[in-house]
PDB file of C-alpha atoms in Angstrom:
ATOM      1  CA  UNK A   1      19.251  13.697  43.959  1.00  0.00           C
ATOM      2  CA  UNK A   2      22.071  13.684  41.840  1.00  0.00           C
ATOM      3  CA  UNK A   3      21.575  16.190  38.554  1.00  0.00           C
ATOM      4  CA  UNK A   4      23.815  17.463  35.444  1.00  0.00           C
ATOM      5  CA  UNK A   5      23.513  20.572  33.393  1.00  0.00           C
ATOM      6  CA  UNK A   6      24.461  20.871  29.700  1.00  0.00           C
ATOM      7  CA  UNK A   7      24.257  24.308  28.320  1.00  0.00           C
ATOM      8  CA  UNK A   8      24.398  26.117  25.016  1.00  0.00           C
ATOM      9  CA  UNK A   9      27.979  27.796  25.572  1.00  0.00           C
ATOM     10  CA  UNK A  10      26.546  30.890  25.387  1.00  0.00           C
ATOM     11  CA  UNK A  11      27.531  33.697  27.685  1.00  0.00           C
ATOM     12  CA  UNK A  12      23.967  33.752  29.278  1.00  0.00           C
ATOM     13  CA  UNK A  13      23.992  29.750  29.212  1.00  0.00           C
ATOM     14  CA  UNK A  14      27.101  29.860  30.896  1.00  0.00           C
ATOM     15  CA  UNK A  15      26.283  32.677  33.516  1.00  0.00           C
ATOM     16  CA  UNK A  16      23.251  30.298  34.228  1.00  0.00           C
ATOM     17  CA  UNK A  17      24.073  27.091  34.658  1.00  0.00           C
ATOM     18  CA  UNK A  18      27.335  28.443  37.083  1.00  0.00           C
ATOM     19  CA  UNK A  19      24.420  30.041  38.855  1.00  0.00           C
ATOM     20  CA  UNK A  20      22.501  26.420  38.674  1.00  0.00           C
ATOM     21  CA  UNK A  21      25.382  24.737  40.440  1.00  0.00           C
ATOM     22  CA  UNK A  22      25.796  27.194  42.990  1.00  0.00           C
ATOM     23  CA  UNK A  23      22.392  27.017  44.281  1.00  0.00           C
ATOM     24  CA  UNK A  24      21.995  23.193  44.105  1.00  0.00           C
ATOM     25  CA  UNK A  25      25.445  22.680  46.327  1.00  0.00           C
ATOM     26  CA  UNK A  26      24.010  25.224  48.845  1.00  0.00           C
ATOM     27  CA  UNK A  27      20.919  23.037  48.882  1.00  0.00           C
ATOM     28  CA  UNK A  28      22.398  19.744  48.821  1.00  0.00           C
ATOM     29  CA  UNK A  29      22.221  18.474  45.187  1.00  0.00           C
ATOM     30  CA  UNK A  30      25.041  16.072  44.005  1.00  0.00           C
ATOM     31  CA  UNK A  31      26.828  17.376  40.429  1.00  0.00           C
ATOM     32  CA  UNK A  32      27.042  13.516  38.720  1.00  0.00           C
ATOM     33  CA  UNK A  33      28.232  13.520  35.354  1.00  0.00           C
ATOM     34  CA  UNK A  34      28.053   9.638  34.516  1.00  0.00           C
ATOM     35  CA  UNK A  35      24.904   8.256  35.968  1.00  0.00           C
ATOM     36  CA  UNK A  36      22.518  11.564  36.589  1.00  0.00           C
ATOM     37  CA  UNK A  37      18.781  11.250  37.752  1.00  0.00           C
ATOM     38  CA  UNK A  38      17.746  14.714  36.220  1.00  0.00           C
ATOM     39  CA  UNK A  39      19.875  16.189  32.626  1.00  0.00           C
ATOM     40  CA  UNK A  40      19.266  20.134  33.238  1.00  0.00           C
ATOM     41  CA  UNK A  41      19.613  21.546  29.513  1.00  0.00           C
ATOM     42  CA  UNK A  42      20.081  25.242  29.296  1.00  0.00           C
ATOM     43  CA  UNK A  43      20.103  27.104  26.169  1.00  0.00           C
ATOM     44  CA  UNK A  44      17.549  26.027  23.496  1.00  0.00           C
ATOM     45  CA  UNK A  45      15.735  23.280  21.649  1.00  0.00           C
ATOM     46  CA  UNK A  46      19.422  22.473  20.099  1.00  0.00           C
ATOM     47  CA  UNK A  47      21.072  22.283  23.623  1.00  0.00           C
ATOM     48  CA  UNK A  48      18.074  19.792  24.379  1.00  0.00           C
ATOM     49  CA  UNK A  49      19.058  17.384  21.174  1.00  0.00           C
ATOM     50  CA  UNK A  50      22.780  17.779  22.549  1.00  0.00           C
ATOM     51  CA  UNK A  51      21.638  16.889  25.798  1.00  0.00           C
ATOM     52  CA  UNK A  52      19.953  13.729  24.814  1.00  0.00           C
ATOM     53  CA  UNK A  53      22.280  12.095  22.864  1.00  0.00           C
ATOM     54  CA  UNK A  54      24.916  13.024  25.309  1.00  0.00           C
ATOM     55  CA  UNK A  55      22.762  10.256  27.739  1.00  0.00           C
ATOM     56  CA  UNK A  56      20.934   8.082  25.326  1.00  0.00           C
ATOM     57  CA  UNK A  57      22.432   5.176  26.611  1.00  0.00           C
ATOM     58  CA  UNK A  58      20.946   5.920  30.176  1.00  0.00           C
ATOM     59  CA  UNK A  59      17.938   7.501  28.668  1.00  0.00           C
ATOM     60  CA  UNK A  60      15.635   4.614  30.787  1.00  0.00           C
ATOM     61  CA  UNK A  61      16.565   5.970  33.857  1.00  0.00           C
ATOM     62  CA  UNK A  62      16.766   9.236  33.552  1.00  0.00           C
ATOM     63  CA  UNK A  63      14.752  12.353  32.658  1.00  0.00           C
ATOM     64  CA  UNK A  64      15.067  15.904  31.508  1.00  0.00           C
ATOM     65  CA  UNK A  65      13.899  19.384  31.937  1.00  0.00           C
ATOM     66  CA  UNK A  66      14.716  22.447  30.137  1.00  0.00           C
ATOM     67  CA  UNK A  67      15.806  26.163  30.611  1.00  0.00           C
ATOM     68  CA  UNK A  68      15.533  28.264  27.355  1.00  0.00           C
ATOM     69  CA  UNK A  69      17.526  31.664  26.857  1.00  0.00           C
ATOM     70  CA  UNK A  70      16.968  32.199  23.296  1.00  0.00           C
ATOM     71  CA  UNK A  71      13.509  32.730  21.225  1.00  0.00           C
ATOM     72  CA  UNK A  72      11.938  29.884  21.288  1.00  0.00           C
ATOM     73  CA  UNK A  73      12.246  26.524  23.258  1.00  0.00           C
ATOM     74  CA  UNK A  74       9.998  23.741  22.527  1.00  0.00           C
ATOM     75  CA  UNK A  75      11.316  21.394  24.861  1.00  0.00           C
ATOM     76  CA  UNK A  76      12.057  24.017  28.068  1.00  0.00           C
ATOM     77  CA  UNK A  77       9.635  24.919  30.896  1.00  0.00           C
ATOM     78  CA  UNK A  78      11.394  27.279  32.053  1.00  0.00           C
ATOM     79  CA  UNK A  79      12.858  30.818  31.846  1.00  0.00           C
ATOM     80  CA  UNK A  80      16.544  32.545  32.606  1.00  0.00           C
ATOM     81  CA  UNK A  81      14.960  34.157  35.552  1.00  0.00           C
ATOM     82  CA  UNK A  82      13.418  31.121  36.782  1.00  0.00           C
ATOM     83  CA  UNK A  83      16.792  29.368  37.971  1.00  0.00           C
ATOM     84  CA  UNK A  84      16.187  29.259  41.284  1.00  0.00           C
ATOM     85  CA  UNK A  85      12.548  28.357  41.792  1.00  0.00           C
ATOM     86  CA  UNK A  86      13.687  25.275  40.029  1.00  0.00           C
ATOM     87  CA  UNK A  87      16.536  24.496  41.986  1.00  0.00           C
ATOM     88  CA  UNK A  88      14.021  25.185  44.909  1.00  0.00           C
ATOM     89  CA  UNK A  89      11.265  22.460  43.633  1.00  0.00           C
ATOM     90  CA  UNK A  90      13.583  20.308  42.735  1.00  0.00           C
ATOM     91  CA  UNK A  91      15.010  20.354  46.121  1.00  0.00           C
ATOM     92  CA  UNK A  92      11.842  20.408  48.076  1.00  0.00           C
ATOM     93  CA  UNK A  93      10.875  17.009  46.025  1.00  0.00           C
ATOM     94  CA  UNK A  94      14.053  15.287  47.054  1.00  0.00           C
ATOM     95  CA  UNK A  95      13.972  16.721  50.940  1.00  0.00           C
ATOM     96  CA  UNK A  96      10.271  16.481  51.731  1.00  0.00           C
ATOM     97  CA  UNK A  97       8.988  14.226  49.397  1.00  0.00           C
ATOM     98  CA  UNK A  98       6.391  16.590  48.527  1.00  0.00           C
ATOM     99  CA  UNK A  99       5.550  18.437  45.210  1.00  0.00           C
ATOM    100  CA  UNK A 100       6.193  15.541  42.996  1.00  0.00           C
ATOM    101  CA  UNK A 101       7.049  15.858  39.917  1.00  0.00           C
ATOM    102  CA  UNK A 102       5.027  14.584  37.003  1.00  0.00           C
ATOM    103  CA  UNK A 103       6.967  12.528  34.302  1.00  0.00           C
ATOM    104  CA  UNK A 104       5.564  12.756  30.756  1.00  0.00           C
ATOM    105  CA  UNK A 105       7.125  10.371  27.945  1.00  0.00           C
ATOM    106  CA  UNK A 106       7.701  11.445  25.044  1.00  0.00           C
ATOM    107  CA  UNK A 107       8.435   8.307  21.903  1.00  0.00           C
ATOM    108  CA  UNK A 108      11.271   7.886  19.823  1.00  0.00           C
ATOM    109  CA  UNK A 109      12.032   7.133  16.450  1.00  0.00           C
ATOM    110  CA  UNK A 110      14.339   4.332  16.282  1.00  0.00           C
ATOM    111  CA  UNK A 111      17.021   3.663  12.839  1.00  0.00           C
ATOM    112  CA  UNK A 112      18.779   0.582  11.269  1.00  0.00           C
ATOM    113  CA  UNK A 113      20.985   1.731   8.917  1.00  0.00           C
ATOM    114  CA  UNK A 114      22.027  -0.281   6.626  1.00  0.00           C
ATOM    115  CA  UNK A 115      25.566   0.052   4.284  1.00  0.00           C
ATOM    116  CA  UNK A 116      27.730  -2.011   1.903  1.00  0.00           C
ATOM    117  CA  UNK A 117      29.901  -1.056   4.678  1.00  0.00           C
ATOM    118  CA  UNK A 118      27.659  -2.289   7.530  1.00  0.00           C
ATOM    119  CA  UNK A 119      24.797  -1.752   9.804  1.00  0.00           C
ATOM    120  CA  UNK A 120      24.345   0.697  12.938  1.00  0.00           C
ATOM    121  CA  UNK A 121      21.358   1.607  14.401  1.00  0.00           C
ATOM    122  CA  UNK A 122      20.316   5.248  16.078  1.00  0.00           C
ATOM    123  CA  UNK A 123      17.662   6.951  17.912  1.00  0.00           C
ATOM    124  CA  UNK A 124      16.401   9.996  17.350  1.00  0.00           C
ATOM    125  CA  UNK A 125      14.225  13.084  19.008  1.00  0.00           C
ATOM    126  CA  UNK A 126      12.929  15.429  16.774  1.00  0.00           C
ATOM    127  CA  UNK A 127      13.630  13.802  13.056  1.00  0.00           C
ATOM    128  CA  UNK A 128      15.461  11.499  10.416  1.00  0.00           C
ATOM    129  CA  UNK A 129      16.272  13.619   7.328  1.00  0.00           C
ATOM    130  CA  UNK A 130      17.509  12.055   4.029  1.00  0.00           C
ATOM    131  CA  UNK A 131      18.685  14.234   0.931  1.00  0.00           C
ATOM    132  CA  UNK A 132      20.837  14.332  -1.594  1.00  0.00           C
ATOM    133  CA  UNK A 133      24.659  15.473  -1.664  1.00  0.00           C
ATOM    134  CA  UNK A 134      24.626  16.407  -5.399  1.00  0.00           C
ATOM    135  CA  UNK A 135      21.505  15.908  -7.358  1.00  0.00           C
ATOM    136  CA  UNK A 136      17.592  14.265  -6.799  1.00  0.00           C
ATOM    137  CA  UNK A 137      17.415  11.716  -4.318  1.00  0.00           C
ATOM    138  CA  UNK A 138      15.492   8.330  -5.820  1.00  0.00           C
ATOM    139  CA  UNK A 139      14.654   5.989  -3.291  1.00  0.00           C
ATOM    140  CA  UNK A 140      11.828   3.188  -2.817  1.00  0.00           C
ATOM    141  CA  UNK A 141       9.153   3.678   0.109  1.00  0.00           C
ATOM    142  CA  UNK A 142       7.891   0.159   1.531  1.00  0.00           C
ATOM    143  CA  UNK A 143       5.660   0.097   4.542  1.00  0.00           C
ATOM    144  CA  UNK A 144       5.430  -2.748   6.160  1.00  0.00           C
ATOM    145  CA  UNK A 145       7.676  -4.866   3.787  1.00  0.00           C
ATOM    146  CA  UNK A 146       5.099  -3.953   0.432  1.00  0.00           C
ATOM    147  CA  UNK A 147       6.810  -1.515  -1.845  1.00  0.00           C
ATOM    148  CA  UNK A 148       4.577   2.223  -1.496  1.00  0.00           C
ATOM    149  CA  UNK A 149       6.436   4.606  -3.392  1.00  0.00           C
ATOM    150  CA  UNK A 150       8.866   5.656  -5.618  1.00  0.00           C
ATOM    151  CA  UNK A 151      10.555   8.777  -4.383  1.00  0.00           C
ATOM    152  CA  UNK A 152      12.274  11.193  -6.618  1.00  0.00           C
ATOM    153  CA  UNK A 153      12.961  14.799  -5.142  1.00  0.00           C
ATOM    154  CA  UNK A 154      15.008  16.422  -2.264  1.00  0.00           C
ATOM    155  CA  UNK A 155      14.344  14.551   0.178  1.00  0.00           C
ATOM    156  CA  UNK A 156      12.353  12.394   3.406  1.00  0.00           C
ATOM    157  CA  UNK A 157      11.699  13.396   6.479  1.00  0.00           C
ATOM    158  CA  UNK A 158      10.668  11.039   9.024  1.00  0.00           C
ATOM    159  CA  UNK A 159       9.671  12.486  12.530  1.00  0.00           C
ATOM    160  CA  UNK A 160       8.764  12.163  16.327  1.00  0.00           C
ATOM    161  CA  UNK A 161       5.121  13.476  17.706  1.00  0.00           C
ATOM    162  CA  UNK A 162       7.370  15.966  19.610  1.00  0.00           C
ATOM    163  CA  UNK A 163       9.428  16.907  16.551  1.00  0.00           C
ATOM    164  CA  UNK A 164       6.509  16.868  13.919  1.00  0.00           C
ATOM    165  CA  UNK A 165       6.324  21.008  15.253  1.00  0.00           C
ATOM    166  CA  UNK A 166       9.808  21.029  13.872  1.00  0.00           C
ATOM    167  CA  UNK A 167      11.373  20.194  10.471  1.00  0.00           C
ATOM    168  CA  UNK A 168       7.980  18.323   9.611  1.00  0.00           C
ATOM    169  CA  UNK A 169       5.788  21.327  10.185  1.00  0.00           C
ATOM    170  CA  UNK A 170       7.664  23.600   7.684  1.00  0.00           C
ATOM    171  CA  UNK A 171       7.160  20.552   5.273  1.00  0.00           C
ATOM    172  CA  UNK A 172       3.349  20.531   5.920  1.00  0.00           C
ATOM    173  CA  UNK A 173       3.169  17.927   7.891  1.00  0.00           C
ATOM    174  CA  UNK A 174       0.636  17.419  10.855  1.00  0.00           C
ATOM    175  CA  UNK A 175       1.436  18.699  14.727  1.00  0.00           C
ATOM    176  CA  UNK A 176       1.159  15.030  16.512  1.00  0.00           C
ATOM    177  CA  UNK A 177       0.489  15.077  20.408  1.00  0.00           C
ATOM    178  CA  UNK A 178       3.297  12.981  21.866  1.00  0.00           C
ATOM    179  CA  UNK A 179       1.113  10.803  23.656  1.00  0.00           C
ATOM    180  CA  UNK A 180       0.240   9.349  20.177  1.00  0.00           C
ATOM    181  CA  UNK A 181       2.933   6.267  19.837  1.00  0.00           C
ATOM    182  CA  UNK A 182       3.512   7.415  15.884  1.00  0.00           C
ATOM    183  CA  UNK A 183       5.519   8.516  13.291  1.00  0.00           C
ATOM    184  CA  UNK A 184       5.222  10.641  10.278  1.00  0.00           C
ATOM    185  CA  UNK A 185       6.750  10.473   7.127  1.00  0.00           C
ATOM    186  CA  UNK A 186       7.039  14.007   4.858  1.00  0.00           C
ATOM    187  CA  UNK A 187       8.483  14.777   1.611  1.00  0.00           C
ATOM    188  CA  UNK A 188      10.768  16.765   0.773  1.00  0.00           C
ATOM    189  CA  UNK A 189      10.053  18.822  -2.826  1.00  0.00           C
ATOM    190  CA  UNK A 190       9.037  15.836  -4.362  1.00  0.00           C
ATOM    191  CA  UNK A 191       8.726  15.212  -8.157  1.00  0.00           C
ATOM    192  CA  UNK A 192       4.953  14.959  -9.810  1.00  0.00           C
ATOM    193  CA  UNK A 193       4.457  14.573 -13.339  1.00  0.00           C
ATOM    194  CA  UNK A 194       2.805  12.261 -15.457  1.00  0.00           C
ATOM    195  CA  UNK A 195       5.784   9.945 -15.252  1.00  0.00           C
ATOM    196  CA  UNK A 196       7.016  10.086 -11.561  1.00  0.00           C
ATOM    197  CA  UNK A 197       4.262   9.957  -9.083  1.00  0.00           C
ATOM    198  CA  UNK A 198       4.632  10.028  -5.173  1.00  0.00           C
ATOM    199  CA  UNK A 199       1.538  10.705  -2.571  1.00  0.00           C
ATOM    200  CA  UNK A 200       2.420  13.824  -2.197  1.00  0.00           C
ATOM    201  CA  UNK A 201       1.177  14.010   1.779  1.00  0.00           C
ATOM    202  CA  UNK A 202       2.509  13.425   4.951  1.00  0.00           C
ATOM    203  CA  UNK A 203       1.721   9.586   6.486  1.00  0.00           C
ATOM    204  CA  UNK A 204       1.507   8.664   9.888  1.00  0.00           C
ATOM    205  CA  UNK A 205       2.252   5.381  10.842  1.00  0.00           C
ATOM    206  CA  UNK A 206       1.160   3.492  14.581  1.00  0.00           C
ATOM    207  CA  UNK A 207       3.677   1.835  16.831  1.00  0.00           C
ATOM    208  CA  UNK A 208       3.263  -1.890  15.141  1.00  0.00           C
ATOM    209  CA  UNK A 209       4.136  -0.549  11.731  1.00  0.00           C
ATOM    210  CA  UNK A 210       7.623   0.552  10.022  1.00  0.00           C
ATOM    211  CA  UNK A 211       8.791   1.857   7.166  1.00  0.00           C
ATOM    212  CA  UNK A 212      11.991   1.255   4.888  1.00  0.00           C
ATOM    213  CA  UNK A 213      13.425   3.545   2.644  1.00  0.00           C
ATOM    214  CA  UNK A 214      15.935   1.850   0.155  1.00  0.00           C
ATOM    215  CA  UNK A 215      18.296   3.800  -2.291  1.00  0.00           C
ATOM    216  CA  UNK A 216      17.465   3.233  -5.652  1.00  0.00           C
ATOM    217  CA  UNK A 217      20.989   4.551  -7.321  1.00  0.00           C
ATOM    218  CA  UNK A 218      24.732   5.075  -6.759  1.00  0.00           C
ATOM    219  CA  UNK A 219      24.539   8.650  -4.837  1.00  0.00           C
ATOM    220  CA  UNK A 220      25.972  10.464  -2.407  1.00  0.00           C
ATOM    221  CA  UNK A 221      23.642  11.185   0.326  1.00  0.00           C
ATOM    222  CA  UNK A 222      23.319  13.466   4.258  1.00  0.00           C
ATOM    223  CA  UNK A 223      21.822  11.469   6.719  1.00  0.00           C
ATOM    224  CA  UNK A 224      20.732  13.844   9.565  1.00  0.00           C
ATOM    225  CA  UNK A 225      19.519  12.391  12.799  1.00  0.00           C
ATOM    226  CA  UNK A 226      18.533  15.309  14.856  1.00  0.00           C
ATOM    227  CA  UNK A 227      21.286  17.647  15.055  1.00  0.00           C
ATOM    228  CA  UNK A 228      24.011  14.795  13.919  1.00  0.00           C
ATOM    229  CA  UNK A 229      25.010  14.667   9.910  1.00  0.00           C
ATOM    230  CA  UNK A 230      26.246  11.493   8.369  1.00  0.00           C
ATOM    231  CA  UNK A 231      27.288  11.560   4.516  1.00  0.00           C
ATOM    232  CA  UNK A 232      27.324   7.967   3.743  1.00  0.00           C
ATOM    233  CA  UNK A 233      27.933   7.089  -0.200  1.00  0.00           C
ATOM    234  CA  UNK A 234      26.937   3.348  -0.072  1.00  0.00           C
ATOM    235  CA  UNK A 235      23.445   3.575   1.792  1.00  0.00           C
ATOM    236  CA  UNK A 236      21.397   0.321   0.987  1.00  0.00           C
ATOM    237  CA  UNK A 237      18.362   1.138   3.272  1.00  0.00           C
ATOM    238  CA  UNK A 238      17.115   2.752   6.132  1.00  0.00           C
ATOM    239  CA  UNK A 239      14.604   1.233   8.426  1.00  0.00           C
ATOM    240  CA  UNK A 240      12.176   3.608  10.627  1.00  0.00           C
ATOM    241  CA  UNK A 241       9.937   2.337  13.453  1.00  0.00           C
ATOM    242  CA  UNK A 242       8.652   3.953  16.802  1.00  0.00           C
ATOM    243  CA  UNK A 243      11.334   3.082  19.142  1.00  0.00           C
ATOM    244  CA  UNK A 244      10.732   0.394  22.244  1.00  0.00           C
ATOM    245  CA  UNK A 245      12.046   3.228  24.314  1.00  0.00           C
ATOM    246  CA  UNK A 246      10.701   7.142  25.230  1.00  0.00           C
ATOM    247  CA  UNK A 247      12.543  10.035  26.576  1.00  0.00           C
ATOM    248  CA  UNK A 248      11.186  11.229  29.522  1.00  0.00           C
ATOM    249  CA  UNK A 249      10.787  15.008  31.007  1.00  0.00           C
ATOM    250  CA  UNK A 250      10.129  16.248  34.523  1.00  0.00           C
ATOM    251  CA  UNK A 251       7.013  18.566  34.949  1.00  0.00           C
ATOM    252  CA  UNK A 252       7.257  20.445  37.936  1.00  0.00           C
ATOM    253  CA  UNK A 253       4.514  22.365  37.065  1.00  0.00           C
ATOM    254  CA  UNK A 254       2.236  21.682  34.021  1.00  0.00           C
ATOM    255  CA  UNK A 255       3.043  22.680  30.891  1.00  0.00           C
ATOM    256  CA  UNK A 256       0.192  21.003  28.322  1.00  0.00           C
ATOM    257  CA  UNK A 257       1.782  20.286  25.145  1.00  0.00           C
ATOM    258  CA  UNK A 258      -0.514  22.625  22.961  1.00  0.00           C
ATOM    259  CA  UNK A 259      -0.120  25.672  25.589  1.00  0.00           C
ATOM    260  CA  UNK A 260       3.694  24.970  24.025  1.00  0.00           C
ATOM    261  CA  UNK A 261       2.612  24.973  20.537  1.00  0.00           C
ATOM    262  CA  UNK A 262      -0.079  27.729  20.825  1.00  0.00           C
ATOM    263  CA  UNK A 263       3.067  29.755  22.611  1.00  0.00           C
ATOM    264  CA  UNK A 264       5.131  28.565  19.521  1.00  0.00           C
ATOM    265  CA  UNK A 265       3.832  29.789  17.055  1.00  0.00           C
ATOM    266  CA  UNK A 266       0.836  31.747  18.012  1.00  0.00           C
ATOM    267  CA  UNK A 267       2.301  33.997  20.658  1.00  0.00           C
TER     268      UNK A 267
END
């Protein structure tokens, strides 16, 4: 089994993944940094986002699994001191074919943006935020190619199942289950009055649907995609759809999705 570890820099991170690579050459893992079958991530929910954009051009054939050593991590099933049981099951799947590993898949949120300048297209994890550099963002919201909306306010957030516990949450949104194909679209501080109206809720869209959000003015705007900012001063829309692709994670043990969010933000 070949396997890579990204971690958070950290001293801890550090200490751990050195300990990671120790225990996978005595048991007879290969250390591949181009063309992986497992991305260990080792620090926290940030090292994860790091992690996957690092590979998202081999994100088919790969999968991921997580080792948090801060406060909270979303994405991570396991702990500092749990190093070597998972260099152990992750050795004992590859030498005796037994204790296989479950694969969950997570979906994506895939992005055409589109410039004066030109068009690129991204994929993200968690969320798509748009804001403003220097003053109230205005922007039309069509689903499905029917204008919705006029925004005016700070912002949109559009996010993942997996990330709606993140960005969208604080926002009000709704906590998705990732096995839910979706994604939601939240507002950020938007502007209600008797002359600017917006919904004022979070939306969730299904797989076959997708949403653009065009800028209505000359303005200077932040694109983030995850953990990745992009000013851009010429933005002529943005285009939001679930993505064809998912990310996938290796369960060695299961880890239900609201066990994570009960442990989240519960305790």
């Amino acid at each position: 089994m070949r396997y890579y570890v990204l971690d958070r820099g950290d001293q801890l991170s550090v200490d751990l993944s050195e300990s990671f690579h120790k225990l996978a050459a005595e048991n007879g893992l290969q250390l591949d940094a181009e063309a992986p079958d497992i991305v260990v991530s080792i620090g926290g929910d940030g090292t994860m986002l790091h992690a996957f954009h690092t590979f998202i051009d081999r994100i088919p054939s790969i999968a991921f699994v997580g080792v948090h050593t801060g406060h909270l991590g979303f994405y991570a099933d396991w702990k500092a001191d749990e190093i070597p049981e998972l260099v152990r099951m992750m050795c004992s799947h590859e030498v005796e074919g037994k204790l296989k590993p479950r694969i969950v898949r997570y979906p994506l949120v895939d992005l055409e943006i589109r410039k004066k300048s030109g068009t690129s297209s991204y994929i993200c994890l968690n969320e798509f935020t748009l804001k403003s550099v220097d003053g109230t963002v205005v922007a039309q919201v069509d689903i499905n190619d029917h204008l919705f909306e006029m925004f005016r306010g700070d912002g949109i957030c559009v996010s993942t199942p997996s990330g709606s516990t993140a960005y969208n949450k604080s926002l009000g949104g709704a906590m998705i289950h990732p096995s839910i194909e979706a994604l939601q679209i939240s507002e950020i501080a938007s502007i209600n009055n008797r002359v600017f109206r917006t919904m004022g809720s979070s939306l969730v869209l299904p797989k076959h649907h997708h949403c653009d959000i065009y800028s209505r003015k000359d303005q200077n705007l932040m694109l983030t995609i995850d953990h990745v900012n992009l000013p851009i001063d010429d933005l002529i829309s943005v285009r939001c759809q679930v993505a064809a692709q998912k990310i996938s994670f290796v369960r060695y043990r299961p880890f239900p999705f609201w066990n994570r969010v009960r442990n989240a933000f519960l305790g």
